[in-house]
Amino acid sequence: MSVKIVVGSQWGDEAKAKIVDYLASEADYVVRFQGGANAGHTVIVDGKEYIFHLIPSGIMYPDKICVIGNGVVLDPTALMDEISELQKQGIEVEGRLFISQKAHLVMPYHKLLDQAHEHSKGNKSIGTTGRGIGPAYRDKAARVGIRIVDLLNRSVFTEKLESNIQAANEMLTKIYGYEPLDVNEVIDAYLEFDRKIDPFVKDITTLLNDAILDGKNILFEGAQGALLDIDHGTYPYVTSSNTTAGAACIGTGIGPTHVNEVIGVMKAYTTRVGNGPFPTEFDDEFATQIRDIGGEYGATTGRPRRCGWFDGVIGHYSAMINGLSSLAISKLDVLDTLPEVKICIAYRHEGRLLKHFPVDSDVLDGIEPVYETHPGWQEPTKHIRSYSDLPLNARAYLERISEITRTPIKFVSVGSDREQTIRL
Ligand code: IMP
């Protein structure tokens, strides 16, 4: 029996799905536990690209059971689009995709409110994905959210929906000057989802706890990254869920004593989409160069990602708040051509050295990164499958990352294909 959690350890987009896809071959269950269709998880198998927003990346293996936990906010339209896209590729999900009855729904008014709020904030916006994530989690916390279990009970669903649409319309019209939603249109459109989603709904808390008792292997697939965590990230420039390892327990209902391993995925450099502090961000010209080599465009929104050097302060912080047992370093190959590579080892603020990640966004805005410069390896690595075959300078760079984060490296990814993975 093994229970492993894979989490993003920077600002998301660390290529978690590739590591999950690799480890899924050894798992029986692959489980999403937080976030929603804001995630964009890309898996490349035999040169063919698949992007998942809600469905766990393990769906690529026909014998794996995939689970969407209670911590996820689920947009039924996005889910159905994803299921039909998979069916078109010949991948059947019925009988092996299960969704928690306790998961909350993302409704059209959540998406409108997300977009309207972002628009109203102008240059102070968070830069959300516009997928309604914040408003859906807000309804959950306010105890007015609609859960999957409600969707299966027409009278409860209609009553809750009517009341929520009325509340949303007040905000849409009075605060943001938007047109109101037609209550009946939304109800009609969404009532049909009960029949479509019903085959997938299950008590996944019991399903997973029974599986653990039966000695099965469970793999948790995190979405976004540690610095986007609502509690531990660069608040308010974060997502609205807990993205760190502890959320795997809350987002499914398994106890922390069952978890054996937490693998943190970090890129060999850093990226971020959306607004907010980014201490090691490159200047525009260098960012464009790395963005082009690394294909750094959002899988959900297509937005160009901001790029920067590896930030060891963040790496260390992330290892701590996730309790990482090992690291998977992704996209090493993107740095292959550089004559030198830098690692940020501390921040300087008003003449003082900060070795720990500051929580105050004003401090974060005013810090200067302190870098170590390492010689580049300037050799291709994409074809390498064994750690000892990596160029000496690449190994030295990786070993320094491991030292700074105080975490052993278990995987190094040197390309987007499943095969381009080095296991240590
Ligand atoms: P939201 O999750 O759509 O509310 O967006 C909040 C912040 O999280 C924004 O900066 C988004 O760009 C970022 N974000 C959300 N999901 C992802 C993801 O999957 N990868 C990277 N950034 C994300």
XYZ file of C-alpha atoms and ligand atoms in Angstrom:
447
model
C 0.000 0.000 0.000
C 1.267 3.473 -0.794
C -0.391 6.842 -0.531
C 1.560 9.488 -2.435
C 0.765 13.140 -2.928
C 2.152 15.096 -5.871
C 1.971 18.855 -5.411
C 3.100 21.904 -7.333
C 5.770 23.700 -5.334
C 6.017 27.071 -7.053
C 3.183 29.084 -8.698
C 1.611 26.226 -10.617
C 2.424 24.892 -14.106
C 5.396 22.892 -12.799
C 4.514 19.952 -15.096
C 2.831 18.043 -12.276
C 0.645 16.134 -14.708
C 3.683 14.641 -16.375
C 4.984 13.322 -13.042
C 1.490 12.133 -12.074
C 1.165 10.384 -15.427
C 4.550 8.709 -14.871
C 3.659 7.564 -11.340
C 0.122 6.592 -12.292
C 1.456 3.415 -13.879
C 2.157 2.195 -10.305
C -1.126 3.456 -8.793
C -4.617 1.978 -8.544
C -6.388 5.285 -7.871
C -5.517 8.793 -9.093
C -7.265 11.543 -7.167
C -7.851 15.295 -7.598
C -8.551 16.994 -4.269
C -8.743 20.774 -4.786
C -9.118 23.523 -7.369
C -11.312 23.189 -10.417
C -11.222 23.807 -14.141
C -8.691 26.595 -13.528
C -6.086 23.828 -13.698
C -4.625 22.788 -17.034
C -2.758 19.500 -16.765
C -0.897 18.501 -19.905
C 0.145 14.920 -20.581
C 2.043 13.926 -23.721
C 2.022 10.280 -24.703
C 3.753 9.144 -27.916
C 3.899 12.749 -29.075
C 0.156 13.320 -28.631
C -0.977 16.050 -26.221
C -3.919 15.714 -23.809
C -5.000 18.592 -21.545
C -7.078 17.900 -18.439
C -8.804 20.547 -16.359
C -10.888 18.439 -13.966
C -10.341 14.781 -14.718
C -7.248 13.289 -13.039
C -4.343 12.725 -15.430
C -4.395 8.982 -14.581
C -7.371 8.570 -16.934
C -4.843 7.856 -19.700
C -4.328 4.357 -18.251
C -7.405 2.195 -18.939
C -7.088 0.224 -15.682
C -6.892 3.161 -13.264
C -9.719 4.500 -11.157
C -9.905 8.289 -11.187
C -11.516 10.257 -8.406
C -12.616 13.872 -8.041
C -12.714 14.688 -4.335
C -14.953 16.913 -2.255
C -12.315 19.677 -2.199
C -12.704 20.270 -5.940
C -15.192 22.823 -7.272
C -16.747 21.205 -10.284
C -18.068 22.972 -13.360
C -20.487 20.482 -14.954
C -20.159 21.987 -18.421
C -16.350 21.771 -18.275
C -16.584 18.181 -17.008
C -18.935 17.097 -19.791
C -16.750 18.767 -22.444
C -13.743 16.921 -21.089
C -15.553 13.573 -20.992
C -16.757 13.922 -24.570
C -13.308 15.018 -25.725
C -11.842 11.854 -24.150
C -14.571 9.700 -25.706
C -13.689 11.142 -29.113
C -10.126 9.896 -28.517
C -11.498 6.442 -27.671
C -10.958 6.836 -23.892
C -13.994 5.637 -21.887
C -14.490 7.066 -18.405
C -17.706 5.441 -17.190
C -17.102 2.909 -14.434
C -13.696 4.339 -13.574
C -14.346 8.028 -12.894
C -15.984 8.838 -9.567
C -17.005 12.220 -8.184
C -17.655 13.077 -4.550
C -21.242 13.848 -3.611
C -19.797 16.565 -1.411
C -18.006 18.487 -4.182
C -19.408 21.968 -4.824
C -20.609 23.099 -8.225
C -19.298 26.015 -10.243
C -22.307 27.711 -11.816
C -22.529 30.309 -14.623
C -22.990 33.148 -12.111
C -19.690 32.199 -10.440
C -17.880 32.622 -13.734
C -19.632 35.931 -14.478
C -18.914 37.267 -10.986
C -15.260 36.197 -11.258
C -14.883 38.013 -14.580
C -16.888 41.087 -13.496
C -14.880 41.453 -10.299
C -11.570 41.103 -12.112
C -12.663 43.650 -14.699
C -13.691 46.124 -12.000
C -10.266 45.910 -10.332
C -8.400 47.173 -13.427
C -4.622 46.979 -12.922
C -5.132 45.697 -9.372
C -6.794 42.514 -10.641
C -5.516 39.106 -9.529
C -5.376 37.819 -13.076
C -7.641 34.836 -12.386
C -8.439 32.239 -15.004
C -12.042 33.525 -15.068
C -13.343 30.006 -14.339
C -15.484 31.078 -11.357
C -13.191 29.466 -8.787
C -13.145 32.281 -6.191
C -16.922 32.877 -6.172
C -17.618 29.102 -5.973
C -15.345 28.677 -2.926
C -16.868 31.857 -1.452
C -20.348 30.294 -1.647
C -18.973 27.112 -0.075
C -17.503 29.071 2.857
C -20.699 31.136 3.161
C -22.647 27.861 3.360
C -24.886 28.636 0.382
C -22.987 26.529 -2.160
C -24.694 23.865 -4.241
C -23.184 20.397 -3.955
C -23.272 17.450 -6.327
C -25.696 15.748 -3.943
C -28.100 18.697 -4.404
C -27.869 18.364 -8.164
C -29.365 14.885 -7.842
C -32.421 16.190 -5.946
C -34.439 18.360 -8.328
C -36.514 20.249 -5.770
C -33.565 21.065 -3.500
C -31.446 21.998 -6.526
C -34.107 24.313 -8.001
C -34.753 26.021 -4.683
C -31.059 26.655 -3.956
C -30.343 27.705 -7.515
C -33.216 30.234 -7.564
C -32.042 31.825 -4.370
C -28.375 31.919 -5.458
C -29.155 33.355 -8.892
C -31.226 36.104 -7.285
C -28.327 36.976 -4.970
C -25.859 36.843 -7.876
C -28.115 39.045 -10.026
C -28.161 41.682 -7.290
C -24.374 41.823 -7.416
C -24.127 41.572 -11.190
C -26.585 44.405 -11.834
C -26.023 46.707 -8.860
C -22.274 46.434 -8.326
C -20.936 45.599 -11.768
C -23.630 46.999 -14.117
C -24.054 43.635 -15.886
C -27.283 42.194 -17.303
C -29.064 39.795 -14.896
C -29.107 36.057 -15.608
C -32.448 34.489 -16.524
C -33.263 32.203 -13.584
C -35.344 29.749 -15.618
C -32.803 29.501 -18.414
C -30.063 28.515 -15.977
C -32.317 26.046 -14.155
C -33.380 24.416 -17.444
C -29.809 24.202 -18.676
C -28.484 22.705 -15.447
C -31.279 20.294 -14.567
C -30.127 18.004 -17.372
C -26.794 17.512 -15.592
C -28.371 15.280 -12.923
C -28.843 12.506 -15.451
C -25.427 13.038 -17.026
C -23.440 13.214 -13.784
C -25.384 10.576 -11.828
C -23.340 7.567 -13.115
C -20.151 9.106 -11.728
C -21.354 10.151 -8.268
C -20.068 8.131 -5.350
C -19.150 8.261 -1.679
C -15.480 8.653 -2.552
C -14.442 9.070 1.089
C -15.498 5.480 1.802
C -14.190 4.317 -1.584
C -10.675 5.649 -0.860
C -10.561 4.574 2.789
C -11.642 1.052 1.781
C -9.012 1.055 -0.953
C -6.339 1.985 1.597
C -7.503 -0.848 3.876
C -7.285 -3.202 0.879
C -3.630 -2.213 0.368
C -4.187 -0.303 -2.884
C -1.877 2.416 -4.183
C -3.349 5.899 -4.141
C -1.847 8.843 -5.979
C -3.073 12.360 -5.191
C -2.728 14.919 -7.952
C -2.443 18.502 -6.725
C -3.444 21.469 -8.854
C -1.838 24.928 -8.953
C 1.164 25.381 -6.618
C 2.212 26.164 -3.042
C 2.632 29.890 -3.651
C -0.970 30.047 -4.888
C -2.267 28.473 -1.660
C -4.975 30.636 -0.088
C -3.275 30.477 3.335
C 0.410 30.089 2.561
C 0.746 31.758 -0.849
C 1.301 35.327 -1.996
C -2.104 36.473 -0.747
C -4.182 38.062 -2.230
C -2.533 36.951 -5.489
C -3.493 33.330 -4.939
C -6.205 30.903 -5.893
C -9.108 30.207 -3.524
C -8.184 26.717 -2.354
C -5.419 25.151 -0.296
C -2.975 23.817 -2.840
C -0.504 22.296 -0.365
C -0.221 18.628 0.585
C -2.457 18.825 3.660
C -5.389 19.600 1.371
C -5.271 16.040 -0.014
C -6.678 14.785 3.296
C -9.311 17.512 3.679
C -10.273 17.351 0.016
C -11.115 13.644 0.139
C -11.649 12.613 3.762
C -8.635 10.381 4.348
C -6.588 10.810 7.525
C -3.023 12.218 7.439
C -1.637 9.051 9.057
C -2.219 7.210 5.776
C 0.128 9.375 3.695
C 3.554 7.822 2.985
C 5.131 10.259 0.590
C 4.832 13.850 -0.671
C 6.546 14.672 -3.954
C 6.980 18.347 -4.792
C 7.296 19.286 -8.440
C 9.505 22.300 -9.157
C 10.630 23.630 -12.491
C 14.376 24.111 -12.948
C 13.445 27.813 -13.163
C 10.264 29.624 -12.095
C 7.102 30.741 -13.858
C 3.903 32.455 -12.824
C 0.697 33.404 -14.633
C -1.505 36.181 -13.361
C -0.449 39.141 -11.277
C 1.402 39.368 -7.978
C 4.959 39.404 -6.659
C 7.664 37.437 -8.459
C 11.101 38.253 -6.982
C 13.283 36.437 -9.550
C 11.375 37.521 -12.675
C 13.469 37.976 -15.849
C 13.480 41.144 -17.902
C 11.185 41.090 -20.933
C 13.810 40.063 -23.482
C 15.147 37.086 -21.516
C 11.612 36.090 -20.464
C 10.608 35.915 -24.129
C 13.622 33.702 -24.910
C 12.881 31.219 -22.101
C 9.110 31.345 -22.738
C 9.699 30.329 -26.335
C 12.106 27.499 -25.482
C 9.897 26.232 -22.648
C 6.532 26.737 -24.398
C 5.457 28.806 -21.404
C 1.845 29.573 -22.278
C -1.077 28.743 -19.970
C -2.787 25.396 -20.723
C -6.156 26.814 -19.587
C -6.089 30.418 -20.768
C -3.222 30.473 -23.294
C -1.731 33.453 -21.441
C 2.043 33.932 -21.716
C 3.665 32.891 -18.444
C 6.036 35.192 -16.596
C 9.488 33.544 -16.263
C 12.367 33.872 -13.789
C 15.321 32.139 -12.129
C 14.923 29.275 -9.674
C 14.011 30.790 -6.307
C 15.589 28.804 -3.478
C 13.788 30.828 -0.804
C 10.491 29.693 -2.284
C 11.831 26.157 -2.781
C 12.804 25.901 0.866
C 9.507 27.416 2.061
C 7.527 25.107 -0.179
C 9.407 22.023 1.033
C 8.558 23.079 4.586
C 4.839 23.811 4.208
C 4.257 20.665 2.148
C 6.502 18.395 4.219
C 8.118 17.255 0.972
C 9.805 13.871 1.041
C 11.296 14.303 -2.429
C 11.485 16.606 -5.417
C 10.722 16.174 -9.085
C 12.637 18.810 -11.043
C 11.009 19.476 -14.385
C 12.051 21.183 -17.605
C 15.797 20.980 -16.958
C 16.313 20.825 -20.733
C 14.910 24.353 -21.146
C 18.141 25.676 -19.588
C 20.416 23.545 -21.812
C 21.754 26.407 -23.963
C 22.465 28.961 -21.239
C 26.098 29.915 -20.496
C 25.177 30.475 -16.835
C 22.252 29.769 -14.539
C 21.281 31.530 -11.332
C 19.663 30.442 -8.107
C 18.182 32.941 -5.665
C 19.386 32.014 -2.178
C 18.027 34.908 -0.092
C 16.182 38.208 -0.365
C 17.551 41.609 0.609
C 15.063 44.066 2.082
C 16.044 47.550 3.261
C 19.653 46.458 3.733
C 18.764 43.293 5.685
C 19.048 39.705 4.420
C 15.829 37.717 4.618
C 16.342 33.983 4.432
C 12.689 33.086 4.905
C 9.763 33.787 2.694
C 8.054 37.020 3.835
C 4.254 37.101 4.153
C 3.788 40.829 3.776
C 3.153 41.705 0.142
C 4.654 45.169 0.657
C 7.915 43.509 1.755
C 7.748 41.135 -1.199
C 7.298 44.066 -3.568
C 10.391 45.781 -2.205
C 12.866 42.903 -2.024
C 15.935 42.306 -4.103
C 16.945 38.683 -4.811
C 20.453 37.556 -3.862
C 21.795 35.199 -6.522
C 24.399 32.497 -6.813
C 25.659 32.070 -10.366
C 26.483 28.603 -11.669
C 28.112 27.694 -14.986
C 25.650 26.349 -17.545
C 26.103 22.917 -19.131
C 25.463 23.960 -22.749
C 24.772 20.413 -23.893
C 21.475 18.808 -24.879
C 19.842 16.710 -22.132
C 16.527 15.690 -23.730
C 17.831 12.261 -24.731
C 19.334 11.434 -21.295
C 17.596 8.747 -19.216
C 20.076 8.206 -16.399
C 21.203 10.720 -13.775
C 24.868 9.857 -14.098
C 24.725 10.698 -17.828
C 23.659 14.285 -17.149
C 26.410 16.881 -17.724
C 28.467 17.607 -14.601
C 27.271 21.225 -14.374
C 23.639 20.143 -14.641
C 24.154 17.684 -11.776
C 25.892 20.382 -9.711
C 22.936 22.708 -10.330
C 20.421 20.031 -9.290
C 22.447 19.093 -6.222
C 22.515 22.724 -5.112
C 18.708 22.886 -5.450
C 18.431 19.753 -3.347
C 20.761 21.242 -0.732
C 18.872 24.551 -0.523
C 15.479 22.870 -0.270
C 16.885 20.160 2.031
C 15.013 17.630 -0.052
C 16.340 14.746 -2.145
C 15.623 14.755 -5.859
C 13.787 11.667 -7.081
C 12.864 12.634 -10.636
C 14.334 14.904 -13.286
C 12.297 15.656 -16.361
C 14.145 16.541 -19.576
C 11.244 16.866 -22.016
C 7.485 16.758 -22.157
C 7.095 13.120 -23.247
C 6.439 10.377 -20.658
C 9.723 8.743 -21.681
C 11.828 11.846 -21.050
C 12.046 11.191 -17.311
C 15.056 10.301 -15.173
C 14.309 8.397 -11.974
C 16.978 8.557 -9.296
P -8.161 31.454 -10.081
O -7.692 30.160 -9.506
O -8.754 31.320 -11.458
O -9.047 32.199 -9.144
O -6.859 32.393 -10.288
C -6.101 32.889 -9.186
C -4.608 32.900 -9.503
O -4.160 31.551 -9.622
C -4.243 33.571 -10.816
O -2.964 34.155 -10.672
C -4.162 32.421 -11.799
O -3.328 32.718 -12.903
C -3.553 31.362 -10.899
N -3.865 29.991 -11.327
C -5.021 29.325 -11.197
N -4.924 28.079 -11.686
C -3.673 27.951 -12.124
C -2.942 26.864 -12.709
O -3.439 25.757 -12.908
N -1.639 27.125 -13.024
C -1.043 28.314 -12.763
N -1.675 29.346 -12.218
C -2.979 29.166 -11.896
